Short mmCIF file of C-alpha atoms in Angstrom, two decimals:
data_model
loop_
_atom_site.label_atom_id
_atom_site.label_comp_id
_atom_site.label_asym_id
_atom_site.label_seq_id
_atom_site.Cartn_x
_atom_site.Cartn_y
_atom_site.Cartn_z
CA MET A 1 0.00 0.00 0.00
CA SER A 2 2.94 2.33 0.65
CA ARG A 3 3.74 2.27 -3.09
CA ARG A 4 0.80 4.59 -3.70
CA TYR A 5 2.36 7.27 -1.55
CA ASP A 6 6.13 6.93 -1.98
CA SER A 7 6.57 8.31 -5.51
CA ARG A 8 7.09 11.87 -4.26
CA THR A 9 8.45 13.48 -1.12
CA THR A 10 5.45 15.82 -1.03
CA ILE A 11 2.76 13.13 -0.58
CA PHE A 12 1.60 12.11 2.88
CA SER A 13 0.25 8.58 3.43
CA PRO A 14 -3.07 8.15 5.32
CA GLU A 15 -1.02 7.49 8.48
CA GLY A 16 0.77 10.82 8.09
CA ARG A 17 4.07 9.35 6.89
CA LEU A 18 6.48 10.61 4.22
CA TYR A 19 7.85 7.38 2.80
CA GLN A 20 10.66 8.96 0.77
CA VAL A 21 12.04 10.54 3.93
CA GLU A 22 11.79 7.19 5.75
CA TYR A 23 13.63 5.49 2.87
CA ALA A 24 16.41 8.08 3.21
CA MET A 25 16.67 7.18 6.90
CA GLU A 26 16.94 3.50 5.95
CA ALA A 27 19.99 4.35 3.80
CA ILE A 28 21.69 5.65 6.94
CA GLY A 29 21.15 2.28 8.63
CA ASN A 30 23.59 0.72 6.13
CA ALA A 31 26.41 3.10 7.06
CA GLY A 32 29.03 2.63 9.74
CA THR A 33 28.01 3.55 13.28
CA ALA A 34 28.91 6.99 14.65
CA ILE A 35 28.65 7.91 18.33
CA GLY A 36 28.81 11.28 20.04
CA ILE A 37 29.16 11.89 23.80
CA LEU A 38 28.98 15.24 25.60
CA SER A 39 31.27 15.53 28.62
CA LYS A 40 31.89 18.35 31.08
CA ASP A 41 35.22 19.25 29.45
CA GLY A 42 34.61 18.43 25.78
CA VAL A 43 32.73 16.45 23.15
CA VAL A 44 33.85 13.07 21.82
CA LEU A 45 32.99 11.70 18.36
CA VAL A 46 33.82 8.15 17.28
CA GLY A 47 32.89 6.41 14.03
CA GLU A 48 33.21 3.00 12.43
CA LYS A 49 34.97 2.96 9.06
CA LYS A 50 33.55 0.53 6.52
CA VAL A 51 36.55 -1.01 4.73
CA THR A 52 35.00 -2.55 1.61
CA SER A 53 38.18 -4.10 0.20
CA LYS A 54 41.76 -4.65 1.28
CA LEU A 55 42.80 -3.42 -2.18
CA LEU A 56 41.34 0.01 -1.51
CA GLN A 57 43.99 2.70 -1.09
CA THR A 58 43.88 4.07 2.45
CA SER A 59 42.95 7.74 2.43
CA THR A 60 45.05 10.25 4.31
CA SER A 61 41.90 12.23 5.11
CA THR A 62 39.17 11.14 7.52
CA GLU A 63 36.13 9.24 6.36
CA LYS A 64 33.70 9.87 9.22
CA MET A 65 34.90 13.12 10.88
CA TYR A 66 34.87 16.58 9.32
CA LYS A 67 35.88 19.98 10.62
CA ILE A 68 33.36 22.70 9.77
CA ASP A 69 34.95 25.62 11.60
CA ASP A 70 37.52 26.05 14.35
CA HIS A 71 34.83 25.49 16.99
CA VAL A 72 32.52 22.98 15.23
CA ALA A 73 33.02 19.48 13.80
CA CYS A 74 30.73 16.66 12.75
CA ALA A 75 30.52 12.89 12.37
CA VAL A 76 28.68 11.47 9.35
CA ALA A 77 26.59 8.39 8.59
CA GLY A 78 24.98 7.82 5.21
CA ILE A 79 25.73 8.68 1.58
CA MET A 80 29.09 10.45 1.58
CA SER A 81 28.49 12.40 -1.63
CA ASP A 82 25.40 13.95 -0.02
CA ALA A 83 27.40 14.66 3.12
CA ASN A 84 30.13 16.49 1.15
CA ILE A 85 27.58 18.91 -0.33
CA LEU A 86 26.09 19.73 3.07
CA ILE A 87 29.46 20.02 4.82
CA ASN A 88 30.69 22.50 2.22
CA THR A 89 27.44 24.45 2.62
CA ALA A 90 27.94 24.57 6.39
CA ARG A 91 31.54 25.73 6.01
CA VAL A 92 30.51 28.58 3.72
CA GLN A 93 27.75 29.65 6.12
CA ALA A 94 30.16 29.63 9.06
CA GLN A 95 32.71 31.75 7.20
CA ARG A 96 30.08 34.22 6.02
CA TYR A 97 28.90 34.71 9.59
CA THR A 98 32.47 35.22 10.84
CA PHE A 99 33.15 37.72 8.04
CA SER A 100 29.96 39.66 8.82
CA TYR A 101 30.06 39.70 12.62
CA GLN A 102 33.74 39.09 13.40
CA GLU A 103 32.97 36.22 15.75
CA PRO A 104 32.32 32.48 15.38
CA MET A 105 28.82 31.42 14.42
CA PRO A 106 26.83 29.96 17.39
CA VAL A 107 26.73 26.17 17.12
CA GLU A 108 22.95 25.75 17.21
CA GLN A 109 22.45 28.54 14.68
CA LEU A 110 24.80 26.77 12.28
CA VAL A 111 23.03 23.44 12.80
CA GLN A 112 19.61 25.01 12.32
CA SER A 113 20.72 26.73 9.11
CA LEU A 114 21.95 23.44 7.63
CA CYS A 115 18.81 21.58 8.74
CA ASP A 116 16.67 24.23 7.01
CA THR A 117 18.44 23.27 3.78
CA LYS A 118 17.78 19.57 4.41
CA GLN A 119 14.13 20.23 5.20
CA GLY A 120 13.68 22.11 1.92
CA TYR A 121 14.57 18.96 -0.01
CA THR A 122 11.59 17.16 1.56
CA GLN A 123 9.01 19.81 0.68
CA PHE A 124 9.41 20.47 -3.04
CA GLY A 125 8.71 18.17 -5.98
CA GLY A 126 11.60 17.01 -8.15
CA LEU A 127 14.02 16.84 -5.21
CA ARG A 128 15.05 13.91 -3.07
CA PRO A 129 16.02 14.07 0.62
CA PHE A 130 19.70 14.00 1.56
CA GLY A 131 20.52 10.45 2.66
CA VAL A 132 22.77 11.44 5.53
CA SER A 133 22.63 12.06 9.29
CA PHE A 134 25.07 14.18 11.29
CA LEU A 135 26.37 14.43 14.82
CA PHE A 136 27.56 18.00 15.41
CA ALA A 137 30.05 18.72 18.20
CA GLY A 138 31.02 22.26 19.12
CA TRP A 139 31.57 25.01 21.66
CA ASP A 140 30.44 28.62 21.83
CA LYS A 141 30.39 31.32 24.47
CA ASN A 142 26.61 31.11 24.88
CA TYR A 143 26.08 27.45 25.82
CA GLY A 144 29.55 25.95 26.12
CA PHE A 145 29.99 22.41 24.77
CA GLN A 146 27.10 21.12 22.68
CA LEU A 147 26.15 17.95 20.79
CA TYR A 148 23.40 17.89 18.14
CA MET A 149 21.97 15.14 15.96
CA SER A 150 20.11 15.74 12.68
CA ASP A 151 18.40 13.39 10.21
CA PRO A 152 17.26 13.61 6.54
CA SER A 153 13.93 15.20 7.51
CA GLY A 154 15.71 18.33 8.74
CA ASN A 155 14.86 17.64 12.39
CA TYR A 156 17.61 18.23 14.93
CA GLY A 157 17.96 18.11 18.69
CA GLY A 158 20.52 18.54 21.44
CA TRP A 159 21.79 15.34 23.04
CA LYS A 160 24.04 14.27 25.90
CA ALA A 161 24.91 11.07 24.01
CA ALA A 162 23.67 9.88 20.64
CA ALA A 163 24.31 7.27 17.94
CA ILE A 164 23.58 7.18 14.19
CA GLY A 165 24.17 4.57 11.48
CA ALA A 166 24.04 0.80 11.73
CA ASN A 167 22.96 -0.72 15.06
CA ASN A 168 22.16 2.75 16.42
CA GLN A 169 19.31 1.44 18.60
CA ALA A 170 21.58 -1.00 20.42
CA ALA A 171 24.21 1.72 20.87
CA GLN A 172 21.59 4.16 22.13
CA SER A 173 20.36 1.64 24.72
CA MET A 174 23.89 1.12 26.06
CA LEU A 175 24.55 4.86 26.19
CA LYS A 176 21.31 5.37 28.09
CA GLN A 177 22.45 2.87 30.70
CA ASP A 178 26.09 3.95 31.14
CA TYR A 179 26.08 7.72 30.56
CA LYS A 180 26.60 9.99 33.59
CA ASP A 181 26.07 13.75 33.66
CA ASP A 182 29.47 14.43 35.25
CA ILE A 183 31.44 12.28 32.78
CA THR A 184 34.90 13.52 31.83
CA ARG A 185 36.32 13.58 28.32
CA GLU A 186 38.61 10.63 29.08
CA GLU A 187 35.68 8.60 30.44
CA ALA A 188 33.60 9.61 27.42
CA VAL A 189 36.29 8.20 25.10
CA GLU A 190 36.29 4.88 26.98
CA LEU A 191 32.49 4.71 26.93
CA ALA A 192 32.32 5.48 23.20
CA LEU A 193 34.90 2.79 22.39
CA LYS A 194 33.15 0.27 24.63
CA VAL A 195 29.75 0.88 23.02
CA LEU A 196 31.18 0.76 19.48
CA SER A 197 33.05 -2.48 20.19
CA LYS A 198 29.81 -4.17 21.27
CA THR A 199 27.55 -2.86 18.51
CA MET A 200 29.66 -2.80 15.35
CA ASP A 201 29.26 -5.62 12.83
CA SER A 202 32.97 -6.51 12.82
CA THR A 203 34.11 -9.14 15.30
CA SER A 204 37.08 -7.07 16.52
CA LEU A 205 37.71 -3.38 16.96
CA THR A 206 41.12 -2.10 15.81
CA SER A 207 42.47 1.35 15.06
CA ASP A 208 42.16 0.89 11.29
CA LYS A 209 38.40 0.30 11.62
CA LEU A 210 37.47 3.47 13.45
CA GLU A 211 38.07 7.21 13.78
CA LEU A 212 38.05 9.25 16.97
CA ALA A 213 37.85 13.03 17.25
CA GLU A 214 37.49 15.44 20.16
CA VAL A 215 36.43 19.05 20.59
CA PHE A 216 37.80 20.71 23.74
CA VAL A 217 39.10 24.03 25.04
CA LEU A 218 42.83 24.63 25.60
CA PRO A 219 44.08 26.43 28.75
CA SER A 220 44.61 29.48 26.54
CA GLY A 221 40.84 29.55 25.87
CA LYS A 222 41.11 28.49 22.23
CA VAL A 223 38.74 25.78 20.97
CA LYS A 224 40.65 22.76 19.66
CA TYR A 225 39.41 20.10 17.21
CA GLN A 226 41.65 17.04 17.24
CA VAL A 227 41.54 13.74 15.34
CA VAL A 228 43.32 11.00 17.30
CA SER A 229 46.13 9.27 15.38
CA PRO A 230 46.02 5.49 14.72
CA ASP A 231 48.92 4.82 17.13
CA ALA A 232 47.30 6.80 19.92
CA LEU A 233 44.00 5.10 19.13
CA SER A 234 45.56 1.63 19.50
CA LYS A 235 46.88 2.60 22.93
CA LEU A 236 43.43 3.84 23.94
CA LEU A 237 41.92 0.53 22.82
CA VAL A 238 44.48 -1.40 24.87
CA LYS A 239 43.91 0.84 27.88
CA SER A 240 40.16 0.29 27.61
CA GLY A 241 40.68 -3.51 27.49
CA ILE A 242 39.18 -3.75 23.99
CA LEU A 243 42.30 -4.45 21.96
CA LEU A 244 44.60 -7.10 23.37
CA HIS A 245 48.13 -5.87 22.76
CA VAL A 246 49.55 -9.31 23.48
CA LEU A 247 47.53 -10.90 20.70
CA ALA A 248 47.86 -8.03 18.27
CA SER A 249 51.64 -7.90 18.14
CA GLY A 250 53.19 -10.35 20.58
CA ASP A 251 55.24 -7.46 21.98
CA CYS A 252 54.22 -5.95 25.29
CA SER A 253 57.12 -3.52 25.61
CA ASN A 254 54.84 -0.59 24.80
CA CYS A 255 51.75 -1.93 26.57
CA VAL A 256 50.28 0.68 28.87
CA ARG A 257 49.42 -2.04 31.39
CA GLY A 258 52.94 -3.32 31.89
CA PRO A 259 55.49 -5.35 29.86
CA LEU A 260 55.56 -9.07 29.08
CA ILE A 261 52.90 -10.41 31.48
CA CYS A 262 50.31 -7.80 30.72
CA ASP A 263 47.28 -8.07 32.95
CA THR A 264 45.01 -7.89 29.92
CA ILE A 265 45.63 -11.61 29.47
CA TRP A 266 43.26 -12.12 32.38
CA SER A 267 40.62 -9.94 30.78
CA PHE A 268 37.33 -11.30 29.53
CA HIS A 269 38.30 -10.91 25.87
CA LEU A 270 41.41 -13.04 26.19
CA SER A 271 39.53 -15.72 28.09
CA ILE A 272 37.18 -15.95 25.11
CA TYR A 273 40.19 -16.08 22.78
CA TRP A 274 41.76 -19.01 24.66
CA LYS A 275 38.38 -20.71 24.90
CA HIS A 276 38.09 -20.83 21.11
CA LEU A 277 41.79 -21.71 20.66
CA ILE A 278 41.54 -24.67 23.05
CA ARG A 279 38.30 -25.77 21.42
CA GLN A 280 39.96 -25.86 17.98
CA PHE A 281 42.89 -27.86 19.40
CA LEU A 282 40.59 -30.41 21.04
CA ASN A 283 38.50 -30.74 17.89
CA ILE A 284 41.61 -31.81 15.97
CA PHE A 285 42.04 -34.81 18.26
CA ASN A 286 38.31 -35.53 18.52
CA PHE A 287 38.65 -34.87 22.25
CA TRP A 288 34.98 -34.16 22.85
CA ASP A 289 34.02 -37.77 22.17
CA SER A 290 37.05 -39.21 23.90
CA PRO A 291 36.62 -41.32 27.07
CA TYR A 292 39.65 -39.45 28.44
CA ASN A 293 37.75 -36.15 28.62
CA ILE A 294 38.42 -35.15 32.22
CA PHE A 295 36.81 -31.71 31.94
CA ILE A 296 33.26 -31.15 33.13
CA MET A 297 31.70 -30.55 29.77
CA SER A 298 28.44 -28.74 29.15
CA LEU A 299 26.51 -27.37 26.21
CA LEU A 300 27.52 -23.86 27.26
CA SER A 301 31.14 -24.55 26.29
CA LYS A 302 30.04 -25.26 22.71
CA LEU A 303 27.67 -22.33 22.23
CA ARG A 304 28.24 -18.91 20.74
CA CYS A 305 24.63 -17.75 20.57
CA ILE A 306 21.23 -18.38 22.20
CA THR A 307 18.01 -17.37 20.47
CA VAL A 308 14.81 -17.02 22.48
CA ASP A 309 11.11 -16.87 21.68
CA VAL A 310 9.29 -13.88 23.22
CA THR A 311 5.61 -14.41 24.08
CA GLY A 312 5.23 -17.34 26.47
CA THR A 313 8.98 -17.55 27.05
CA LEU A 314 10.07 -14.07 28.15
CA ILE A 315 6.73 -12.27 28.53
CA ALA A 316 3.05 -13.21 28.91
CA TYR A 317 -0.34 -11.60 28.38
CA LYS A 318 -2.03 -10.11 31.44
CA GLY A 319 -5.72 -10.79 31.90
CA GLU A 320 -8.00 -11.80 29.06
CA LEU A 321 -8.47 -10.44 25.57
CA GLY A 322 -12.03 -9.50 26.49
CA ASP A 323 -10.77 -7.15 29.22
CA TYR A 324 -9.21 -4.80 26.69
CA TYR A 325 -12.06 -5.03 24.19
CA CYS A 326 -14.50 -4.35 27.04
CA MET A 327 -12.57 -1.26 28.22
CA ALA A 328 -12.42 0.06 24.65
CA ALA A 329 -16.17 -0.39 24.15
CA LYS A 330 -17.03 1.23 27.49
CA SER A 331 -14.81 4.23 26.70
CA VAL A 332 -17.25 5.23 23.93
CA GLY A 333 -20.42 4.42 25.87
CA GLN A 334 -21.01 0.93 24.42
CA PRO A 335 -21.87 -2.15 26.51
CA CYS A 336 -19.14 -4.64 27.31
CA PRO A 337 -18.92 -7.43 24.68
CA ASP A 338 -19.32 -11.04 25.75
CA TYR A 339 -15.85 -12.36 26.62
CA LYS A 340 -16.28 -15.86 25.19
CA ARG A 341 -17.83 -14.72 21.91
CA MET A 342 -15.20 -12.01 21.56
CA HIS A 343 -12.37 -14.46 22.14
CA GLU A 344 -13.72 -16.95 19.60
CA GLY A 345 -14.38 -14.17 17.09
CA PHE A 346 -10.82 -12.88 17.45
CA LYS A 347 -9.30 -16.36 16.99
CA LEU A 348 -11.18 -16.87 13.72
CA ALA A 349 -10.49 -13.34 12.45
CA TYR A 350 -6.78 -13.53 13.32
CA LYS A 351 -6.41 -16.94 11.67
CA GLU A 352 -8.02 -15.67 8.46
CA MET A 353 -5.89 -12.48 8.38
CA ALA A 354 -2.72 -14.47 9.04
CA SER A 355 -3.63 -16.80 6.18
CA ASN A 356 -4.58 -14.07 3.67
CA TYR A 357 -1.96 -11.51 4.70
CA PRO A 358 0.84 -13.36 6.54
CA CYS A 359 3.49 -11.62 8.61
CA PHE A 360 1.09 -8.78 9.44
CA GLY A 361 0.68 -7.87 5.77
CA HIS A 362 4.40 -7.69 5.00
CA ALA A 363 4.24 -9.16 1.48
CA ALA A 364 1.16 -7.10 0.56
CA LYS A 365 2.85 -3.89 1.80
CA MET A 366 -0.15 -3.41 4.08
CA PRO A 367 0.46 -0.88 6.87
CA ASN A 368 0.42 -2.44 10.32
CA ILE A 369 -2.49 -0.33 11.52
CA ILE A 370 -4.64 -1.34 8.52
CA TRP A 371 -3.91 -5.04 9.14
CA TRP A 372 -5.00 -4.77 12.76
CA LYS A 373 -8.02 -2.60 11.95
CA THR A 374 -9.30 -5.23 9.52
CA CYS A 375 -8.68 -8.00 12.06
CA VAL A 376 -10.38 -6.18 14.95
CA ARG A 377 -13.38 -5.18 12.82
CA ASP A 378 -13.86 -8.80 11.72
CA SER A 379 -13.50 -9.95 15.35
CA PHE A 380 -16.42 -7.77 16.44
CA ILE A 381 -18.56 -8.81 13.46
CA ARG A 382 -17.93 -12.53 14.12
CA ALA A 383 -18.83 -11.97 17.78
CA GLY A 384 -22.11 -10.34 16.71
CA TYR A 385 -21.28 -6.67 17.31
CA HIS A 386 -21.79 -4.12 14.54
CA TYR A 387 -20.63 -0.54 15.20
CA ASP A 388 -21.00 2.46 12.91
CA GLU A 389 -17.76 3.74 11.37
CA GLU A 390 -17.22 6.59 13.84
CA THR A 391 -17.81 4.40 16.90
CA PHE A 392 -15.65 1.58 15.58
CA GLU A 393 -12.79 4.01 14.83
CA LYS A 394 -12.79 5.19 18.46
CA VAL A 395 -12.96 1.63 19.82
CA PHE A 396 -10.20 0.43 17.51
CA ARG A 397 -7.87 3.31 18.35
CA ARG A 398 -8.17 2.41 22.04
CA ILE A 399 -7.46 -1.28 21.38
CA TYR A 400 -4.55 -0.54 19.01
CA ALA A 401 -2.96 1.83 21.52
CA SER A 402 -3.37 -0.68 24.37
CA PHE A 403 -1.71 -3.57 22.54
CA GLY A 404 1.02 -1.24 21.27
CA SER A 405 2.08 -0.52 24.85
CA ALA A 406 3.36 -2.58 27.75
CA ALA A 407 -0.03 -2.54 29.50
CA PRO A 408 -1.31 -5.99 28.37
CA TYR A 409 1.99 -7.76 29.06
CA SER A 410 4.03 -8.87 32.04
CA ILE A 411 7.64 -10.00 32.08
CA PHE A 412 8.62 -13.23 33.80
CA PRO A 413 10.94 -12.49 36.75
CA ASP A 414 13.72 -14.75 35.44
CA SER A 415 13.77 -13.30 31.90
CA GLN A 416 16.00 -10.28 32.36
CA PRO A 417 18.54 -12.01 34.67
CA PHE A 418 18.82 -14.97 32.27
CA LEU A 419 19.42 -12.83 29.18
CA ARG A 420 22.05 -10.75 30.98
CA TRP A 421 23.75 -13.88 32.26
CA VAL A 422 23.97 -15.30 28.73
CA ARG A 423 25.59 -12.09 27.44
CA GLU A 424 28.03 -12.11 30.39
CA GLN A 425 29.23 -15.53 29.17
CA GLY A 426 30.29 -13.90 25.91
CA LEU A 427 27.36 -15.31 23.90
CA LYS A 428 25.09 -13.36 21.60
CA VAL A 429 21.37 -13.22 22.38
CA GLY A 430 18.77 -13.10 19.62
CA LEU A 431 14.99 -12.84 19.80
CA VAL A 432 12.92 -14.81 17.27
CA SER A 433 9.22 -14.05 17.35
CA ASN A 434 6.04 -13.98 15.26
CA ALA A 435 5.45 -10.34 16.12
CA GLU A 436 5.21 -6.92 14.50
CA TYR A 437 7.58 -3.98 14.75
CA ARG A 438 6.03 -2.56 17.94
CA TYR A 439 7.47 -5.45 19.95
CA GLN A 440 10.97 -4.34 19.02
CA ASP A 441 10.46 -0.57 19.17
CA VAL A 442 8.00 -0.09 22.04
CA ILE A 443 6.79 -3.10 24.02
CA LEU A 444 10.05 -4.87 24.91
CA PRO A 445 11.94 -1.69 25.91
CA ALA A 446 8.97 -0.64 28.07
CA LEU A 447 9.17 -4.01 29.86
CA GLY A 448 12.91 -3.57 30.51
CA LEU A 449 14.17 -5.83 27.72
CA ASN A 450 16.47 -3.49 25.81
CA GLN A 451 18.59 -4.16 22.75
CA GLY A 452 22.20 -3.80 23.79
CA SER A 453 21.76 -4.82 27.44
CA GLU A 454 19.45 -7.86 27.31
CA TRP A 455 19.59 -8.87 23.64
CA ASP A 456 21.78 -8.23 20.61
CA PHE A 457 19.53 -8.74 17.59
CA GLY A 458 15.90 -9.46 16.80
CA VAL A 459 14.13 -11.40 14.04
CA PHE A 460 10.45 -10.41 13.99
CA SER A 461 8.06 -11.84 11.40
CA GLY A 462 6.31 -8.53 10.73
CA ILE A 463 9.65 -6.99 9.77
CA GLU A 464 11.30 -9.93 7.99
CA GLY A 465 8.32 -11.30 6.06
CA VAL A 466 8.94 -14.86 7.32
CA GLU A 467 7.21 -16.41 10.32
CA LYS A 468 7.49 -19.52 12.45
CA PRO A 469 7.30 -22.48 11.89
CA ASP A 470 9.11 -21.66 8.61
CA PRO A 471 12.77 -22.68 9.24
CA ARG A 472 13.90 -19.69 7.17
CA ILE A 473 13.28 -17.41 10.12
CA TYR A 474 15.99 -19.32 12.01
CA GLU A 475 18.30 -19.08 9.00
CA ILE A 476 17.89 -15.30 9.22
CA ALA A 477 18.77 -15.47 12.92
CA LEU A 478 22.00 -17.33 12.10
CA LYS A 479 22.99 -14.59 9.65
CA ARG A 480 22.18 -11.86 12.17
CA ALA A 481 24.36 -13.62 14.71
CA GLY A 482 27.31 -13.33 12.31
CA ASN A 483 26.93 -16.55 10.30
CA ILE A 484 27.61 -18.68 13.36
CA LYS A 485 27.59 -22.44 12.85
CA ARG A 486 24.20 -24.02 13.51
CA GLU A 487 25.54 -26.43 16.09
CA GLU A 488 26.80 -23.44 18.10
CA VAL A 489 23.30 -22.00 18.59
CA LEU A 490 20.57 -22.99 21.08
CA HIS A 491 16.95 -21.91 20.61
CA ILE A 492 14.59 -21.69 23.58
CA GLY A 493 10.82 -21.49 23.05
CA ASP A 494 7.46 -22.74 24.26
CA SER A 495 6.07 -24.44 21.13
CA MET A 496 7.04 -27.81 19.71
CA ARG A 497 5.66 -26.91 16.27
CA LYS A 498 6.92 -23.33 16.01
CA ASP A 499 10.15 -23.44 18.02
CA TYR A 500 11.68 -26.86 18.63
CA VAL A 501 10.96 -28.67 15.35
CA PRO A 502 12.02 -25.93 12.87
CA ALA A 503 15.09 -24.91 14.91
CA THR A 504 16.41 -28.47 15.28
CA SER A 505 15.55 -29.29 11.66
CA ILE A 506 18.32 -26.94 10.48
CA GLY A 507 20.86 -28.23 13.02
CA MET A 508 20.39 -25.90 15.99
CA HIS A 509 20.02 -27.17 19.55
CA GLY A 510 16.51 -26.91 20.99
CA LEU A 511 14.98 -26.43 24.44
CA LEU A 512 11.32 -26.03 25.41
CA LEU A 513 9.82 -24.24 28.42
CA ASP A 514 6.57 -25.40 29.99
CA ARG A 515 5.76 -22.36 32.15
CA PHE A 516 2.00 -23.02 32.19
CA LYS A 517 2.11 -26.82 32.73
CA THR A 518 0.50 -27.67 29.40
CA SER A 519 -0.95 -31.12 28.71
CA ASP A 520 1.35 -31.48 25.68
CA ALA A 521 4.57 -31.31 27.70
CA GLU A 522 4.75 -35.05 28.31
CA GLU A 523 4.37 -35.75 24.60
CA TRP A 524 7.21 -33.29 23.93
CA ARG A 525 9.46 -35.24 26.29
CA LYS A 526 8.54 -38.55 24.65
CA SER A 527 9.53 -37.01 21.30
CA GLY A 528 13.03 -36.43 22.71
CA ALA A 529 12.78 -32.74 23.54
CA VAL A 530 14.27 -31.28 26.71
CA VAL A 531 11.38 -29.61 28.57
CA LEU A 532 12.01 -27.41 31.61
CA PRO A 533 9.73 -25.26 33.82
CA ASP A 534 11.52 -21.90 33.55
CA LEU A 535 14.71 -20.08 32.57
CA GLU A 536 16.35 -20.71 35.94
CA ALA A 537 16.12 -24.43 35.23
CA ALA A 538 17.34 -23.76 31.68
CA LYS A 539 20.44 -22.02 33.06
CA GLU A 540 21.23 -24.98 35.31
CA TRP A 541 20.74 -27.44 32.43
CA ILE A 542 22.91 -25.47 29.99
CA THR A 543 25.81 -25.48 32.47
CA SER A 544 25.44 -29.15 33.45
CA GLU A 545 27.06 -32.27 31.99
CA LYS A 546 23.61 -33.56 30.95
CA SER A 547 23.28 -30.86 28.31
CA ALA A 548 26.41 -32.05 26.46
CA ARG A 549 25.08 -35.56 25.90
#
């Protein structure tokens, strides 16, 4: 349906969306991550460089960081040719202001001027939006150090910490957790490197894969923009515990943590390194199947990723469906619908919509709100309730808003601790669910399950266009995890048909939870599945010898 409204930037869809602007924002999601952090004594910008080929000549200039004026710089994510045009425009505007008023242009005024230009390209026919986002870092006498973020729509805002580009949501979640108002510039550098190391697509963070720049004030009062050199950047990575100097060069003479027996060898990263090295060595001699295996083996030692179902495994519905339909009807002066009829009507309507327009209308390009409106309308009709258009619109809006929030859901008490524990073991956590985009963007964060702290990546049917029990949804999860081997992934869910069977059919390990003591659990066990009551029991099983058999 969006195709009817995305041919021009000047056409609004019925939901009030400008699709061409949203497509421009999608282009930014393919660019390397850039992070900005405001500290009390400066602003830090760090960006991931996308090295497309080892044959590419390394540029002497920066790829992600640009100086606009002596007191303002920016980090870029998106189409670089678009960025060059806008950066040159900003430089000219800054120089014109200095020439006219004999003082540097205020940072926000410069940002606003550039965003006005970007906004103009969304309002007139024959133009396309600029496919680039910026993080502006600067200082002026009015507001001191400042950090601004702008997007292709021309919107901008001041931030204490912000991320743009690939995996920006995960980075933003981590920044939200770890940022402190009194952070120093040195601490801001460490935080930026830590966040980038955990959210970038590359498996390791080295100085040739990133750029770091700072804006600060010298004792003389002059504003200084400085790009950190690769050598200095390597030392910062070692100091932060991200880059292991021992492994990188074998020479610890210059290690900031001490020569030869550098204490980084006891860091988490090196323990993971030795874990994989020992595993490769033991695989050569088929040690895992050897009767001489004296180690206490468990499935955990073989895993690199755990994927988890959402509804029924991590969260559950509160109350009954009829509760929310009843509240919606009463809010417009209508009597409360019969719970049983409403529940049966919804089951039939949902089944028909899922059959005709699977994955919440993904293939048909049907907007999410239209899919649910059709489903809810049919639910009422099947239950014997016929509202006029105005009344139904009010009832539906209430229902849609309710199920797009955290109100109808509760999180199991062991969900958050389990997910955090898995990530502490050095494993990736993925969510695989037959759900629409609001789970990822609204519901899970509102319940305290944030990307970056509890999970690393999500595969949601309404976004991917593939739903369980189709094994392809698990193939997508493997790719999102970094093309990890299937035997190194465990999937945990609550459905034999949707979780266990398709996951194990492609070679993944499988585990089922029976939180609600279903009558089918015994049949699952007879089929050979491991069935446990909750995630606490799952943790114990994963770390036990039984799980390796």
